[in-house]
Amino acid sequence: MSWTWTDIFCHPLWAVSTLLLGFIIRSQRRRPWNPRCCATRLNGKTAIVTGANTGIGKFIALDFARRGARVILACRSEARGSAAREEIRQRTGNSNVHLRLVDTSSLDSVRAFAEKVNEEEKALHILVNNAGVSGLPSEITKEGLEVSFATNHLGPFLLTNLLLELMKRSAPARIVTVSSVNHQKGQVDFSHFHGENITGTRMDSIYNDTKLHNVICTNEFARRLQGTGVTANSVHPGVVMTEVMRHFRVAVRCLFSLIGFFFFKSAEEGAFSSLYCAVAEETDGITGKYFDSDCALVLPSPLARDSALAVKAFEVCERLTSKKL
């Protein structure tokens, strides 16, 4: 029997050795700052986490609850949000965990949520803009906005803006926005906010564009908040095994899960960089920065560091989220 070099891929040892290598790589992954080693307490503090019913957001909320915070889970689904609330209460023994419904793709929903928070809450010390989607087909919301831009950026932008005065009165306070390393591939074209000039080949890049705008506007929030005691930073959570891929084809999701088991972060690990910015003593007073998935300060893309572009982008987002439109 003659063998060729490709026959090795059919041999059982190939599968065994590949699995073994994968487990070794997984066990040797660099461990960043660990929230379980951080003694910060949040008793008497209030925190809001968007998209807190699953994945990274749930682990962020879980950590806040363990530290004694009053935690508001800002979720779109009442059923899934209620399940997450009960799980977090049970696991932490903290009954001061509450669910408030919000859909960040709807500016009306964001306004209603923020209005209720401003009416009911005496203080807000931490806001984590975590909710986001990837792979959605491009469509226009009833407010005339491209749905991914509305969900990932304009909704969170409006929410942050509407809660700023409460956070200023509660200072010191921290704003954390979950972006992505993919922001480095993003582009700035304000017509995309309305779904214009987006071709079929650009559809998968919408996510990258929204994540770039996250960093740009977070930096501008930080500049405008100087001296108020409120900080604003953006983070990359890492490549994480979450439901963010749920809108992609089954084959893509299966491949993502297979590779991800060995090489990607868990949802709990994906929460580390956000928690680092939200609770660590080391990040106290740091603002207008971008942190990678290992909780290290890194430079974002050149577009994200363009201060003139930040002012323009911020003003465009203010106009787009104005009630007058």
Tab-separated table of C-alpha atoms in Angstrom:
chain	number	residue	atom	x	y	z
A	1	MET	CA	0.000	0.000	0.000
A	2	SER	CA	1.442	3.359	-1.002
A	3	TRP	CA	1.010	6.439	1.199
A	4	THR	CA	0.939	10.081	0.323
A	5	TRP	CA	1.620	12.939	2.718
A	6	THR	CA	-2.073	13.866	2.738
A	7	ASP	CA	-2.962	10.475	4.262
A	8	ILE	CA	-1.741	11.729	7.613
A	9	PHE	CA	-4.866	13.866	7.906
A	10	CYS	CA	-7.013	10.714	7.814
A	11	HIS	CA	-5.017	8.920	10.506
A	12	PRO	CA	-6.590	8.752	14.015
A	13	LEU	CA	-3.342	10.059	15.492
A	14	TRP	CA	-3.859	13.299	13.586
A	15	ALA	CA	-7.165	13.944	15.333
A	16	VAL	CA	-5.765	12.936	18.735
A	17	SER	CA	-2.653	15.093	18.392
A	18	THR	CA	-4.692	18.048	17.139
A	19	LEU	CA	-7.026	17.804	20.135
A	20	LEU	CA	-4.054	17.473	22.498
A	21	LEU	CA	-2.362	20.514	20.989
A	22	GLY	CA	-5.590	22.451	21.270
A	23	PHE	CA	-5.950	21.629	24.954
A	24	ILE	CA	-2.321	22.613	25.604
A	25	ILE	CA	-2.785	25.943	23.821
A	26	ARG	CA	-6.004	26.561	25.730
A	27	SER	CA	-4.343	25.854	29.079
A	28	GLN	CA	-1.370	28.089	28.301
A	29	ARG	CA	-3.351	31.159	27.211
A	30	ARG	CA	-2.195	34.357	28.821
A	31	ARG	CA	-4.271	35.213	31.883
A	32	PRO	CA	-5.046	38.906	32.222
A	33	TRP	CA	-6.104	40.771	35.348
A	34	ASN	CA	-8.532	38.572	37.267
A	35	PRO	CA	-11.574	40.213	38.888
A	36	ARG	CA	-11.668	37.518	41.569
A	37	CYS	CA	-8.348	38.876	42.855
A	38	CYS	CA	-9.730	42.429	43.064
A	39	ALA	CA	-11.045	43.356	46.505
A	40	THR	CA	-13.065	46.410	45.397
A	41	ARG	CA	-16.508	46.550	47.000
A	42	LEU	CA	-19.501	48.298	45.433
A	43	ASN	CA	-21.835	48.507	48.416
A	44	GLY	CA	-24.026	51.575	48.055
A	45	LYS	CA	-23.147	51.867	44.348
A	46	THR	CA	-25.517	51.496	41.402
A	47	ALA	CA	-24.504	49.945	38.087
A	48	ILE	CA	-26.279	49.458	34.760
A	49	VAL	CA	-25.219	46.783	32.280
A	50	THR	CA	-26.854	46.596	28.862
A	51	GLY	CA	-27.277	43.195	27.248
A	52	ALA	CA	-26.921	41.594	30.681
A	53	ASN	CA	-29.113	38.547	30.113
A	54	THR	CA	-26.355	36.488	28.483
A	55	GLY	CA	-22.670	36.240	27.638
A	56	ILE	CA	-20.234	38.940	28.671
A	57	GLY	CA	-22.936	41.229	30.013
A	58	LYS	CA	-24.270	38.610	32.416
A	59	PHE	CA	-20.813	37.959	33.860
A	60	ILE	CA	-20.209	41.691	34.292
A	61	ALA	CA	-23.502	42.028	36.152
A	62	LEU	CA	-22.731	38.914	38.187
A	63	ASP	CA	-19.414	40.405	39.304
A	64	PHE	CA	-21.031	43.716	40.274
A	65	ALA	CA	-23.645	41.854	42.304
A	66	ARG	CA	-20.943	39.858	44.108
A	67	ARG	CA	-19.361	43.158	45.103
A	68	GLY	CA	-22.601	44.326	46.689
A	69	ALA	CA	-23.806	46.776	44.037
A	70	ARG	CA	-27.365	47.609	43.120
A	71	VAL	CA	-27.388	46.187	39.593
A	72	ILE	CA	-29.828	47.062	36.820
A	73	LEU	CA	-29.927	44.553	33.988
A	74	ALA	CA	-30.845	46.481	30.846
A	75	CYS	CA	-32.218	43.792	28.526
A	76	ARG	CA	-34.421	43.514	25.469
A	77	SER	CA	-36.060	40.189	26.381
A	78	GLU	CA	-38.165	40.087	29.537
A	79	ALA	CA	-38.077	36.292	29.740
A	80	ARG	CA	-34.319	35.972	29.336
A	81	GLY	CA	-33.679	39.027	31.466
A	82	SER	CA	-35.822	37.635	34.293
A	83	ALA	CA	-33.976	34.317	34.136
A	84	ALA	CA	-30.619	36.117	34.332
A	85	ARG	CA	-31.808	38.252	37.242
A	86	GLU	CA	-32.905	35.212	39.251
A	87	GLU	CA	-29.671	33.354	38.450
A	88	ILE	CA	-27.523	36.287	39.561
A	89	ARG	CA	-29.547	36.764	42.746
A	90	GLN	CA	-29.223	33.083	43.579
A	91	ARG	CA	-25.488	32.836	42.826
A	92	THR	CA	-24.521	35.996	44.697
A	93	GLY	CA	-27.074	36.233	47.475
A	94	ASN	CA	-27.658	39.837	46.392
A	95	SER	CA	-31.374	40.548	46.024
A	96	ASN	CA	-30.711	44.103	44.847
A	97	VAL	CA	-30.553	43.024	41.196
A	98	HIS	CA	-33.285	44.392	38.941
A	99	LEU	CA	-34.471	44.097	35.356
A	100	ARG	CA	-35.391	47.045	33.143
A	101	LEU	CA	-36.354	46.509	29.513
A	102	VAL	CA	-34.620	48.407	26.728
A	103	ASP	CA	-33.980	47.815	23.037
A	104	THR	CA	-30.933	49.813	21.984
A	105	SER	CA	-32.000	49.624	18.337
A	106	SER	CA	-34.965	51.870	19.229
A	107	LEU	CA	-34.258	55.444	20.304
A	108	ASP	CA	-37.771	55.672	21.780
A	109	SER	CA	-37.047	52.611	23.918
A	110	VAL	CA	-33.743	54.103	25.072
A	111	ARG	CA	-35.438	57.386	26.000
A	112	ALA	CA	-38.132	55.583	27.991
A	113	PHE	CA	-35.526	53.507	29.809
A	114	ALA	CA	-33.352	56.534	30.630
A	115	GLU	CA	-36.361	58.535	31.798
A	116	LYS	CA	-37.303	55.787	34.231
A	117	VAL	CA	-33.741	55.521	35.530
A	118	ASN	CA	-33.500	59.278	36.056
A	119	GLU	CA	-36.822	59.265	37.902
A	120	GLU	CA	-36.220	56.231	40.093
A	121	GLU	CA	-32.488	56.124	40.786
A	122	LYS	CA	-30.775	58.486	43.191
A	123	ALA	CA	-27.329	57.737	41.758
A	124	LEU	CA	-25.522	55.920	38.954
A	125	HIS	CA	-21.870	55.043	39.421
A	126	ILE	CA	-21.169	52.588	36.595
A	127	LEU	CA	-22.614	52.319	33.094
A	128	VAL	CA	-21.449	49.460	30.891
A	129	ASN	CA	-22.576	49.720	27.257
A	130	ASN	CA	-22.251	46.046	26.379
A	131	ALA	CA	-25.262	45.217	24.174
A	132	GLY	CA	-24.418	44.666	20.522
A	133	VAL	CA	-25.069	42.573	17.423
A	134	SER	CA	-23.040	41.268	14.521
A	135	GLY	CA	-24.012	39.867	11.148
A	136	LEU	CA	-27.487	41.401	10.954
A	137	PRO	CA	-28.793	41.967	7.434
A	138	SER	CA	-28.819	45.685	6.743
A	139	GLU	CA	-32.281	47.151	7.292
A	140	ILE	CA	-33.759	50.457	8.365
A	141	THR	CA	-35.503	50.990	11.705
A	142	LYS	CA	-38.740	52.936	12.018
A	143	GLU	CA	-36.612	55.924	13.038
A	144	GLY	CA	-34.764	55.819	9.724
A	145	LEU	CA	-31.508	54.356	11.054
A	146	GLU	CA	-29.502	51.367	9.891
A	147	VAL	CA	-30.281	48.670	12.483
A	148	SER	CA	-26.709	47.677	13.394
A	149	PHE	CA	-25.642	51.298	13.785
A	150	ALA	CA	-28.700	51.943	15.941
A	151	THR	CA	-28.133	48.869	18.127
A	152	ASN	CA	-24.363	49.051	18.512
A	153	HIS	CA	-23.735	52.765	18.565
A	154	LEU	CA	-26.539	55.317	18.360
A	155	GLY	CA	-28.684	53.628	21.021
A	156	PRO	CA	-25.784	53.334	23.500
A	157	PHE	CA	-24.644	56.864	22.597
A	158	LEU	CA	-28.089	58.274	23.396
A	159	LEU	CA	-28.344	56.233	26.594
A	160	THR	CA	-24.989	57.555	27.811
A	161	ASN	CA	-25.955	61.127	26.952
A	162	LEU	CA	-29.280	60.892	28.779
A	163	LEU	CA	-27.677	59.477	31.946
A	164	LEU	CA	-24.722	61.875	32.105
A	165	GLU	CA	-26.232	64.351	34.556
A	166	LEU	CA	-27.132	61.559	36.977
A	167	MET	CA	-23.604	60.180	36.717
A	168	LYS	CA	-22.072	63.622	37.266
A	169	ARG	CA	-24.094	63.989	40.459
A	170	SER	CA	-22.899	60.528	41.513
A	171	ALA	CA	-19.202	61.083	40.765
A	172	PRO	CA	-16.790	59.429	40.893
A	173	ALA	CA	-18.424	57.351	38.173
A	174	ARG	CA	-17.254	55.264	35.229
A	175	ILE	CA	-18.560	54.660	31.712
A	176	VAL	CA	-17.300	51.554	29.915
A	177	THR	CA	-18.152	50.861	26.283
A	178	VAL	CA	-17.497	47.435	24.802
A	179	SER	CA	-15.929	47.946	21.385
A	180	SER	CA	-13.739	45.518	19.449
A	181	VAL	CA	-10.274	45.216	17.939
A	182	ASN	CA	-12.215	45.099	14.666
A	183	HIS	CA	-12.660	48.864	14.983
A	184	GLN	CA	-9.251	49.040	13.310
A	185	LYS	CA	-10.899	47.809	10.098
A	186	GLY	CA	-13.748	50.296	10.391
A	187	GLN	CA	-14.449	53.335	8.246
A	188	VAL	CA	-16.265	56.583	8.871
A	189	ASP	CA	-19.068	57.421	6.458
A	190	PHE	CA	-21.970	59.198	8.127
A	191	SER	CA	-24.339	58.167	5.334
A	192	HIS	CA	-24.074	54.616	6.682
A	193	PHE	CA	-26.114	55.687	9.711
A	194	HIS	CA	-29.128	55.808	7.390
A	195	GLY	CA	-28.158	52.632	5.537
A	196	GLU	CA	-26.947	54.555	2.494
A	197	ASN	CA	-23.948	53.580	0.341
A	198	ILE	CA	-23.704	50.155	1.954
A	199	THR	CA	-23.065	47.522	-0.712
A	200	GLY	CA	-23.380	43.774	-0.335
A	201	THR	CA	-19.641	43.436	0.160
A	202	ARG	CA	-19.759	46.087	2.879
A	203	MET	CA	-22.499	44.407	4.879
A	204	ASP	CA	-20.151	42.328	7.036
A	205	SER	CA	-18.104	45.457	7.684
A	206	ILE	CA	-20.956	47.377	9.316
A	207	TYR	CA	-20.020	45.840	12.653
A	208	ASN	CA	-16.443	47.115	12.303
A	209	ASP	CA	-17.715	50.602	11.496
A	210	THR	CA	-20.005	50.672	14.538
A	211	LYS	CA	-17.173	49.566	16.798
A	212	LEU	CA	-14.954	52.348	15.430
A	213	HIS	CA	-17.665	54.889	16.226
A	214	ASN	CA	-17.860	53.430	19.744
A	215	VAL	CA	-14.222	54.309	20.367
A	216	ILE	CA	-14.408	57.705	18.664
A	217	CYS	CA	-17.413	58.908	20.658
A	218	THR	CA	-16.222	57.389	23.927
A	219	ASN	CA	-13.043	59.430	23.578
A	220	GLU	CA	-15.095	62.557	22.928
A	221	PHE	CA	-17.303	61.818	25.940
A	222	ALA	CA	-14.119	61.588	27.997
A	223	ARG	CA	-12.886	64.957	26.712
A	224	ARG	CA	-16.213	66.648	27.466
A	225	LEU	CA	-16.369	65.074	30.935
A	226	GLN	CA	-12.950	66.279	32.061
A	227	GLY	CA	-13.158	67.652	35.580
A	228	THR	CA	-16.546	66.097	36.369
A	229	GLY	CA	-15.269	62.943	38.056
A	230	VAL	CA	-16.857	60.774	35.356
A	231	THR	CA	-14.478	58.710	33.244
A	232	ALA	CA	-15.189	57.043	29.887
A	233	ASN	CA	-13.135	54.258	28.316
A	234	SER	CA	-13.622	51.635	25.609
A	235	VAL	CA	-12.447	48.040	25.639
A	236	HIS	CA	-11.848	45.036	23.427
A	237	PRO	CA	-13.214	41.924	25.193
A	238	GLY	CA	-11.270	39.501	23.019
A	239	VAL	CA	-12.583	36.913	20.605
A	240	VAL	CA	-15.236	35.437	22.836
A	241	MET	CA	-17.595	32.468	22.709
A	242	THR	CA	-20.895	34.329	23.012
A	243	GLU	CA	-24.170	34.617	21.102
A	244	VAL	CA	-22.892	37.605	19.115
A	245	MET	CA	-22.592	35.254	16.093
A	246	ARG	CA	-26.223	34.111	16.290
A	247	HIS	CA	-27.191	35.968	13.105
A	248	PHE	CA	-24.572	34.195	10.952
A	249	ARG	CA	-25.177	31.023	8.951
A	250	VAL	CA	-25.180	27.680	10.805
A	251	ALA	CA	-21.950	26.548	9.113
A	252	VAL	CA	-20.153	29.723	10.194
A	253	ARG	CA	-21.426	29.370	13.760
A	254	CYS	CA	-20.333	25.720	13.943
A	255	LEU	CA	-16.835	26.550	12.668
A	256	PHE	CA	-16.649	29.481	15.089
A	257	SER	CA	-17.608	27.202	17.995
A	258	LEU	CA	-15.176	24.447	17.010
A	259	ILE	CA	-12.198	26.752	16.690
A	260	GLY	CA	-13.344	28.846	19.594
A	261	PHE	CA	-13.295	25.974	22.070
A	262	PHE	CA	-9.514	25.879	21.820
A	263	PHE	CA	-8.531	29.430	21.026
A	264	PHE	CA	-11.274	31.872	22.098
A	265	LYS	CA	-12.112	33.285	25.485
A	266	SER	CA	-15.100	32.176	27.488
A	267	ALA	CA	-17.818	34.745	28.154
A	268	GLU	CA	-16.513	35.083	31.721
A	269	GLU	CA	-12.983	35.792	30.477
A	270	GLY	CA	-14.434	38.227	27.943
A	271	ALA	CA	-15.837	40.280	30.820
A	272	PHE	CA	-12.412	40.887	32.374
A	273	SER	CA	-11.397	43.986	30.405
A	274	SER	CA	-14.758	45.689	31.043
A	275	LEU	CA	-14.566	44.864	34.745
A	276	TYR	CA	-10.999	46.141	34.879
A	277	CYS	CA	-12.161	49.543	33.636
A	278	ALA	CA	-15.244	49.507	35.856
A	279	VAL	CA	-13.884	48.464	39.253
A	280	ALA	CA	-10.090	48.184	39.384
A	281	GLU	CA	-8.170	50.683	41.523
A	282	GLU	CA	-5.521	50.797	38.799
A	283	THR	CA	-7.951	52.434	36.370
A	284	ASP	CA	-9.254	55.045	38.804
A	285	GLY	CA	-9.124	58.428	37.047
A	286	ILE	CA	-8.040	57.001	33.686
A	287	THR	CA	-10.256	58.305	30.902
A	288	GLY	CA	-10.399	58.501	27.120
A	289	LYS	CA	-8.391	55.308	26.709
A	290	TYR	CA	-8.753	51.989	24.919
A	291	PHE	CA	-7.936	48.680	26.639
A	292	ASP	CA	-7.267	45.363	24.929
A	293	SER	CA	-8.554	41.962	26.007
A	294	ASP	CA	-5.586	41.492	28.362
A	295	CYS	CA	-6.525	44.683	30.223
A	296	ALA	CA	-3.548	46.546	28.771
A	297	LEU	CA	-3.622	50.123	27.531
A	298	VAL	CA	-3.104	50.157	23.764
A	299	LEU	CA	-3.481	52.734	21.037
A	300	PRO	CA	-6.700	52.467	19.024
A	301	SER	CA	-6.691	53.048	15.268
A	302	PRO	CA	-5.542	56.406	13.841
A	303	LEU	CA	-9.137	57.333	12.978
A	304	ALA	CA	-10.139	56.721	16.587
A	305	ARG	CA	-7.421	59.157	17.721
A	306	ASP	CA	-8.465	61.972	15.353
A	307	SER	CA	-9.797	64.667	17.708
A	308	ALA	CA	-11.348	66.765	14.938
A	309	LEU	CA	-13.175	63.722	13.583
A	310	ALA	CA	-14.365	62.916	17.123
A	311	VAL	CA	-15.976	66.338	17.498
A	312	LYS	CA	-17.726	65.994	14.132
A	313	ALA	CA	-18.870	62.408	14.793
A	314	PHE	CA	-20.205	63.366	18.212
A	315	GLU	CA	-22.201	66.264	16.771
A	316	VAL	CA	-23.629	64.039	14.028
A	317	CYS	CA	-24.708	61.480	16.626
A	318	GLU	CA	-26.297	64.207	18.738
A	319	ARG	CA	-28.356	65.374	15.762
A	320	LEU	CA	-29.375	61.841	14.815
A	321	THR	CA	-30.545	61.056	18.331
A	322	SER	CA	-32.349	64.363	18.864
A	323	LYS	CA	-36.079	64.192	19.534
A	324	LYS	CA	-36.610	66.879	16.887
A	325	LEU	CA	-35.778	64.469	14.091
